[in-house]
Amino acid sequence: MIRVKLSAMMFVQYFVWGAWSVTMGTYLATTLKFDGTQIGLAYGTTAVAAMISPFFVGMIADRFFSTERVLAVLHLAGAALLWLASTQTSFGSFYPLLLAYALCYMPTLALTNALSFHHMKDPAREFPSVRVLGTIGWIAAGLVVGRLGVEAVVIPMRIAAGSSVVMGLYALMLPHTPPKAAGSPVTVRAVLGLDALALLKDRSFAVFVVGSFLLCIPLQFYYSFTNLFLNEIGMAEPASTMTLGQMSEIGFMLVMPWLLVRLGVKRLMLVGMAAWTVRYALFGYGNAGSLVWMLYAGILLHGVCYDFFFVTGQIFVDQQADVRIRAAAQGLIAFVTHGLGMFIGALASGRVVQAYASTGADGVARHAWPGIWAVPAAGAAVVFVLFALAFKPKSGRA
């Protein structure tokens, strides 16, 4: 029974995110007429929240309140903020509300994981089958939004707000999960994973951290602007089509253990890095006509792009870090990649997209997408070369 509850929790948790995040760029550009820089800043809100949320989780949620109640409060408050954001038409009023919403939502990612771990006897064996429902929830959100044909309007944000209310109320029915760090001292050093900085003395780990940070900058082009790109070139149901990426993510996750043994960490991560360059090249040359297969191929590469880079990287960190600082090391990498790297990527992608924009007679911006996609393709290629030359993990541990 608990497993079913946890699976349903993961489904709704990621349904909320998938409902608004994928198509927001299309809505902001088409309906609200925001420029590329503003859209980049909007997508950067989750990165800002990813940098701040460890403080909230480590200093408040883990010490004073039961996890399920914190989840309920954050999702209900987030629902109100996201709905209010959906009523705004100027960037000056939209951005702070979206940032406030992101600050409510991002901590819930760690909290749902922590709640699941608390109620599992063998998390290593049980968690993947529960977590996969989150990916399925994201897919379901994309299919709903795509089939409704509402990508350029405000409805996806309101679907997400309604789903967040459901999640907030459902959280109150989850099994009781007391704060795990109640009564224990907590420091900024522990929250930010600064104890893991000692690992940077190892050259291979330092190269891994720098490479991961740099790659996250071109990565953000995909997350922020792919849906707008597919809508502009006339592809049918882009939100639904983009769920093929999450489907491939599930498939490649199943073969990862087999590939990791045969290729090792470095080769598998390099395959993931190369896949980002290939993906952007496919987007640059593809179209919604005879070359539509390139677009499908670029989307289906998501499993390779995400699993082979991010998941393999998490495994590498787990292997390199002593058990006493393992959690700190994972926290440090998350801060550097999903926080700092993605934020800089959001700013950079917005500026590049704006540089290739021109306004049509209808007042809607159009973009020279081949030029846009060439920038992250080149960026990912440079990181690939540098990483291939500099990253030399100890063969025995990696």
Coordinates of N, CA and C in Angstrom, one line a residue, residues 196-304:
A196 N 32.8 18.2 0.8 CA 33.2 17.5 -0.4 C 34.3 18.2 -1.2
L197 N 34.6 19.5 -0.9 CA 35.6 20.3 -1.6 C 36.9 19.6 -1.6
A198 N 37.2 18.8 -0.5 CA 38.4 18.1 -0.4 C 38.6 17.1 -1.6
L199 N 37.6 16.7 -2.2 CA 37.7 15.8 -3.4 C 38.3 16.6 -4.6
L200 N 38.2 17.9 -4.6 CA 38.8 18.6 -5.7 C 40.3 18.6 -5.8
K201 N 40.9 18.1 -4.7 CA 42.4 17.9 -4.8 C 42.7 16.8 -5.8
D202 N 41.8 15.9 -6.0 CA 41.9 14.8 -7.0 C 41.7 15.5 -8.4
R203 N 42.7 15.4 -9.3 CA 42.6 16.1 -10.6 C 41.4 15.6 -11.4
S204 N 41.2 14.3 -11.4 CA 40.1 13.8 -12.2 C 38.7 14.3 -11.7
F205 N 38.6 14.4 -10.4 CA 37.3 14.9 -9.8 C 37.1 16.4 -10.2
A206 N 38.2 17.1 -10.1 CA 38.1 18.5 -10.4 C 37.7 18.8 -11.8
V207 N 38.3 18.0 -12.7 CA 38.0 18.1 -14.2 C 36.5 17.7 -14.4
F208 N 36.1 16.7 -13.7 CA 34.7 16.2 -13.8 C 33.7 17.4 -13.4
V209 N 34.0 18.0 -12.3 CA 33.2 19.1 -11.8 C 33.1 20.3 -12.8
V210 N 34.3 20.7 -13.3 CA 34.4 21.8 -14.2 C 33.7 21.4 -15.5
G211 N 33.9 20.2 -16.0 CA 33.3 19.7 -17.3 C 31.8 19.7 -17.2
S212 N 31.3 19.2 -16.0 CA 29.9 19.1 -15.8 C 29.2 20.5 -15.8
F213 N 29.9 21.4 -15.1 CA 29.4 22.8 -15.1 C 29.4 23.4 -16.5
L214 N 30.4 23.3 -17.2 CA 30.5 23.9 -18.6 C 29.4 23.3 -19.5
L215 N 29.2 22.0 -19.4 CA 28.3 21.3 -20.3 C 26.8 21.8 -20.0
C216 N 26.6 22.1 -18.8 CA 25.2 22.5 -18.4 C 24.8 23.8 -19.1
I217 N 25.8 24.6 -19.5 CA 25.5 25.9 -20.2 C 24.8 25.7 -21.5
P218 N 25.4 24.9 -22.5 CA 24.7 24.6 -23.7 C 23.4 23.7 -23.5
L219 N 23.4 22.9 -22.5 CA 22.3 22.1 -22.2 C 21.0 22.8 -22.1
Q220 N 21.1 24.0 -21.5 CA 19.9 24.8 -21.2 C 19.1 25.3 -22.4
F221 N 19.8 25.3 -23.5 CA 19.2 25.7 -24.8 C 18.0 24.7 -25.1
Y222 N 18.2 23.4 -24.8 CA 17.2 22.4 -25.1 C 16.0 22.6 -24.2
Y223 N 16.2 22.7 -22.9 CA 15.1 22.8 -22.0 C 14.3 24.1 -22.1
S224 N 15.0 25.2 -22.5 CA 14.3 26.5 -22.6 C 13.6 26.7 -23.9
F225 N 14.1 26.2 -25.0 CA 13.6 26.7 -26.3 C 13.2 25.7 -27.3
T226 N 13.3 24.4 -27.0 CA 13.0 23.4 -28.0 C 11.5 23.4 -28.3
N227 N 10.6 23.6 -27.4 CA 9.2 23.7 -27.7 C 8.8 24.8 -28.6
L228 N 9.4 26.0 -28.3 CA 9.2 27.2 -29.1 C 9.7 26.9 -30.5
F229 N 10.9 26.3 -30.6 CA 11.4 26.0 -32.0 C 10.5 25.1 -32.7
L230 N 10.0 24.0 -32.1 CA 9.1 23.1 -32.8 C 7.8 23.7 -33.2
N231 N 7.3 24.6 -32.4 CA 6.0 25.3 -32.7 C 6.3 26.2 -33.9
E232 N 7.4 27.0 -33.9 CA 7.6 27.9 -34.9 C 7.8 27.3 -36.3
I233 N 8.4 26.1 -36.4 CA 8.6 25.5 -37.7 C 7.4 24.6 -38.1
G234 N 6.4 24.6 -37.3 CA 5.2 23.9 -37.7 C 5.0 22.4 -37.4
M235 N 5.7 21.9 -36.5 CA 5.6 20.5 -36.1 C 4.3 20.3 -35.3
A236 N 3.7 19.2 -35.6 CA 2.4 18.9 -35.0 C 2.6 18.4 -33.5
E237 N 1.8 19.0 -32.6 CA 1.8 18.6 -31.2 C 3.2 18.4 -30.6
P238 N 4.0 19.5 -30.6 CA 5.3 19.4 -30.1 C 5.4 18.9 -28.7
A239 N 4.5 19.3 -27.8 CA 4.6 18.9 -26.4 C 4.5 17.3 -26.3
S240 N 3.6 16.8 -27.1 CA 3.4 15.3 -27.1 C 4.7 14.7 -27.7
T241 N 5.2 15.2 -28.8 CA 6.3 14.7 -29.4 C 7.5 14.7 -28.5
M242 N 7.7 15.7 -27.7 CA 8.9 15.8 -26.9 C 8.9 14.8 -25.8
T243 N 7.7 14.2 -25.5 CA 7.7 13.1 -24.5 C 8.4 11.9 -24.9
L244 N 8.7 11.8 -26.2 CA 9.5 10.7 -26.7 C 10.9 10.7 -26.0
G245 N 11.4 11.9 -25.7 CA 12.6 12.0 -25.0 C 12.6 11.3 -23.6
Q246 N 11.5 11.5 -22.9 CA 11.4 10.8 -21.6 C 11.2 9.3 -21.7
M247 N 10.5 8.9 -22.8 CA 10.4 7.5 -23.1 C 11.7 6.8 -23.3
S248 N 12.6 7.5 -24.1 CA 13.9 7.0 -24.4 C 14.8 7.0 -23.1
E249 N 14.5 8.0 -22.2 CA 15.2 8.0 -21.0 C 15.0 6.7 -20.2
I250 N 13.8 6.3 -20.2 CA 13.5 5.0 -19.4 C 14.2 3.9 -20.1
G251 N 14.1 3.8 -21.4 CA 14.8 2.7 -22.1 C 16.3 2.6 -21.9
F252 N 16.9 3.8 -22.1 CA 18.4 3.8 -21.9 C 18.8 3.5 -20.5
M253 N 18.0 3.9 -19.5 CA 18.3 3.6 -18.1 C 18.4 2.1 -17.9
L254 N 17.6 1.4 -18.6 CA 17.6 -0.1 -18.4 C 18.9 -0.7 -18.9
V255 N 19.5 -0.2 -19.9 CA 20.7 -0.7 -20.5 C 22.0 -0.1 -19.9
M256 N 21.8 0.9 -19.1 CA 23.0 1.6 -18.5 C 23.9 0.7 -17.7
P257 N 23.4 -0.1 -16.8 CA 24.3 -1.0 -16.1 C 25.2 -1.8 -17.0
W258 N 24.6 -2.4 -18.0 CA 25.4 -3.2 -19.0 C 26.5 -2.4 -19.7
L259 N 26.1 -1.2 -20.1 CA 27.0 -0.4 -20.9 C 28.1 0.2 -19.9
L260 N 27.8 0.5 -18.7 CA 28.8 1.0 -17.7 C 29.9 0.0 -17.5
V261 N 29.5 -1.2 -17.4 CA 30.5 -2.3 -17.1 C 31.5 -2.4 -18.3
R262 N 30.9 -2.3 -19.5 CA 31.7 -2.5 -20.8 C 32.5 -1.3 -21.2
L263 N 31.9 -0.1 -21.0 CA 32.5 1.1 -21.5 C 33.3 1.9 -20.4
G264 N 32.8 1.8 -19.2 CA 33.4 2.6 -18.1 C 32.8 4.0 -18.1
V265 N 33.2 4.7 -17.0 CA 32.6 6.0 -16.7 C 33.0 7.0 -17.8
K266 N 34.2 7.1 -18.1 CA 34.7 8.2 -19.0 C 34.1 8.0 -20.4
R267 N 34.1 6.8 -21.0 CA 33.6 6.6 -22.3 C 32.1 6.9 -22.3
L268 N 31.4 6.4 -21.3 CA 29.9 6.6 -21.3 C 29.6 8.1 -21.2
M269 N 30.3 8.8 -20.4 CA 30.0 10.3 -20.3 C 30.4 11.0 -21.6
L270 N 31.4 10.5 -22.2 CA 31.8 11.2 -23.5 C 30.7 10.9 -24.6
V271 N 30.1 9.7 -24.5 CA 29.0 9.4 -25.5 C 27.8 10.4 -25.2
G272 N 27.6 10.6 -23.9 CA 26.5 11.5 -23.5 C 26.8 12.9 -24.0
M273 N 28.0 13.4 -23.8 CA 28.4 14.7 -24.2 C 28.3 14.9 -25.8
A274 N 28.8 13.9 -26.5 CA 28.7 13.9 -27.9 C 27.3 13.9 -28.4
A275 N 26.4 13.3 -27.7 CA 25.0 13.2 -28.1 C 24.4 14.6 -28.1
W276 N 24.8 15.5 -27.2 CA 24.3 16.8 -27.1 C 24.7 17.6 -28.4
T277 N 25.9 17.4 -28.9 CA 26.3 18.1 -30.1 C 25.5 17.6 -31.3
V278 N 25.4 16.3 -31.3 CA 24.6 15.6 -32.4 C 23.2 16.1 -32.4
R279 N 22.6 16.1 -31.2 CA 21.2 16.6 -31.1 C 21.0 18.0 -31.7
Y280 N 21.9 18.9 -31.3 CA 21.7 20.3 -31.7 C 22.0 20.4 -33.2
A281 N 22.9 19.6 -33.8 CA 23.1 19.6 -35.2 C 21.9 19.1 -36.0
L282 N 21.2 18.1 -35.4 CA 20.0 17.6 -36.0 C 18.9 18.6 -36.0
F283 N 18.8 19.3 -34.9 CA 17.8 20.4 -34.8 C 18.1 21.5 -35.8
G284 N 19.4 21.8 -36.0 CA 19.8 22.9 -36.9 C 19.5 22.6 -38.4
Y285 N 19.6 21.3 -38.8 CA 19.4 20.9 -40.2 C 18.1 20.4 -40.4
G286 N 17.3 20.0 -39.4 CA 16.0 19.3 -39.6 C 14.9 20.3 -39.9
N287 N 13.8 19.8 -40.4 CA 12.6 20.7 -40.6 C 11.4 19.8 -40.4
A288 N 10.2 20.5 -40.5 CA 8.9 19.8 -40.3 C 8.5 19.0 -41.5
G289 N 9.3 19.1 -42.6 CA 8.9 18.4 -43.9 C 9.7 17.1 -44.1
S290 N 10.4 17.1 -45.1 CA 11.1 15.8 -45.5 C 12.2 15.4 -44.5
L291 N 12.7 16.4 -43.7 CA 13.8 16.1 -42.8 C 13.3 16.1 -41.3
V292 N 12.0 15.8 -41.2 CA 11.4 15.7 -39.8 C 12.1 14.6 -39.0
W293 N 12.6 13.6 -39.7 CA 13.2 12.5 -39.0 C 14.4 13.0 -38.1
M294 N 15.0 14.1 -38.6 CA 16.1 14.6 -37.8 C 15.6 15.2 -36.4
L295 N 14.5 15.8 -36.5 CA 13.9 16.3 -35.2 C 13.5 15.2 -34.3
Y296 N 12.9 14.1 -34.8 CA 12.6 13.0 -34.0 C 13.9 12.3 -33.4
A297 N 14.9 12.2 -34.2 CA 16.2 11.6 -33.8 C 16.8 12.5 -32.6
G298 N 16.7 13.8 -32.8 CA 17.3 14.7 -31.8 C 16.5 14.6 -30.5
I299 N 15.2 14.4 -30.5 CA 14.4 14.3 -29.3 C 14.7 12.9 -28.7
L300 N 14.7 11.8 -29.5 CA 15.0 10.5 -29.0 C 16.3 10.3 -28.3
L301 N 17.3 11.2 -28.7 CA 18.6 11.2 -28.1 C 18.6 11.6 -26.6
H302 N 17.5 12.0 -26.1 CA 17.4 12.6 -24.8 C 17.9 11.5 -23.8
G303 N 17.5 10.3 -24.0 CA 17.9 9.2 -23.1 C 19.5 9.1 -23.0
V304 N 20.1 9.2 -24.1 CA 21.6 9.2 -24.2 C 22.1 10.4 -23.5

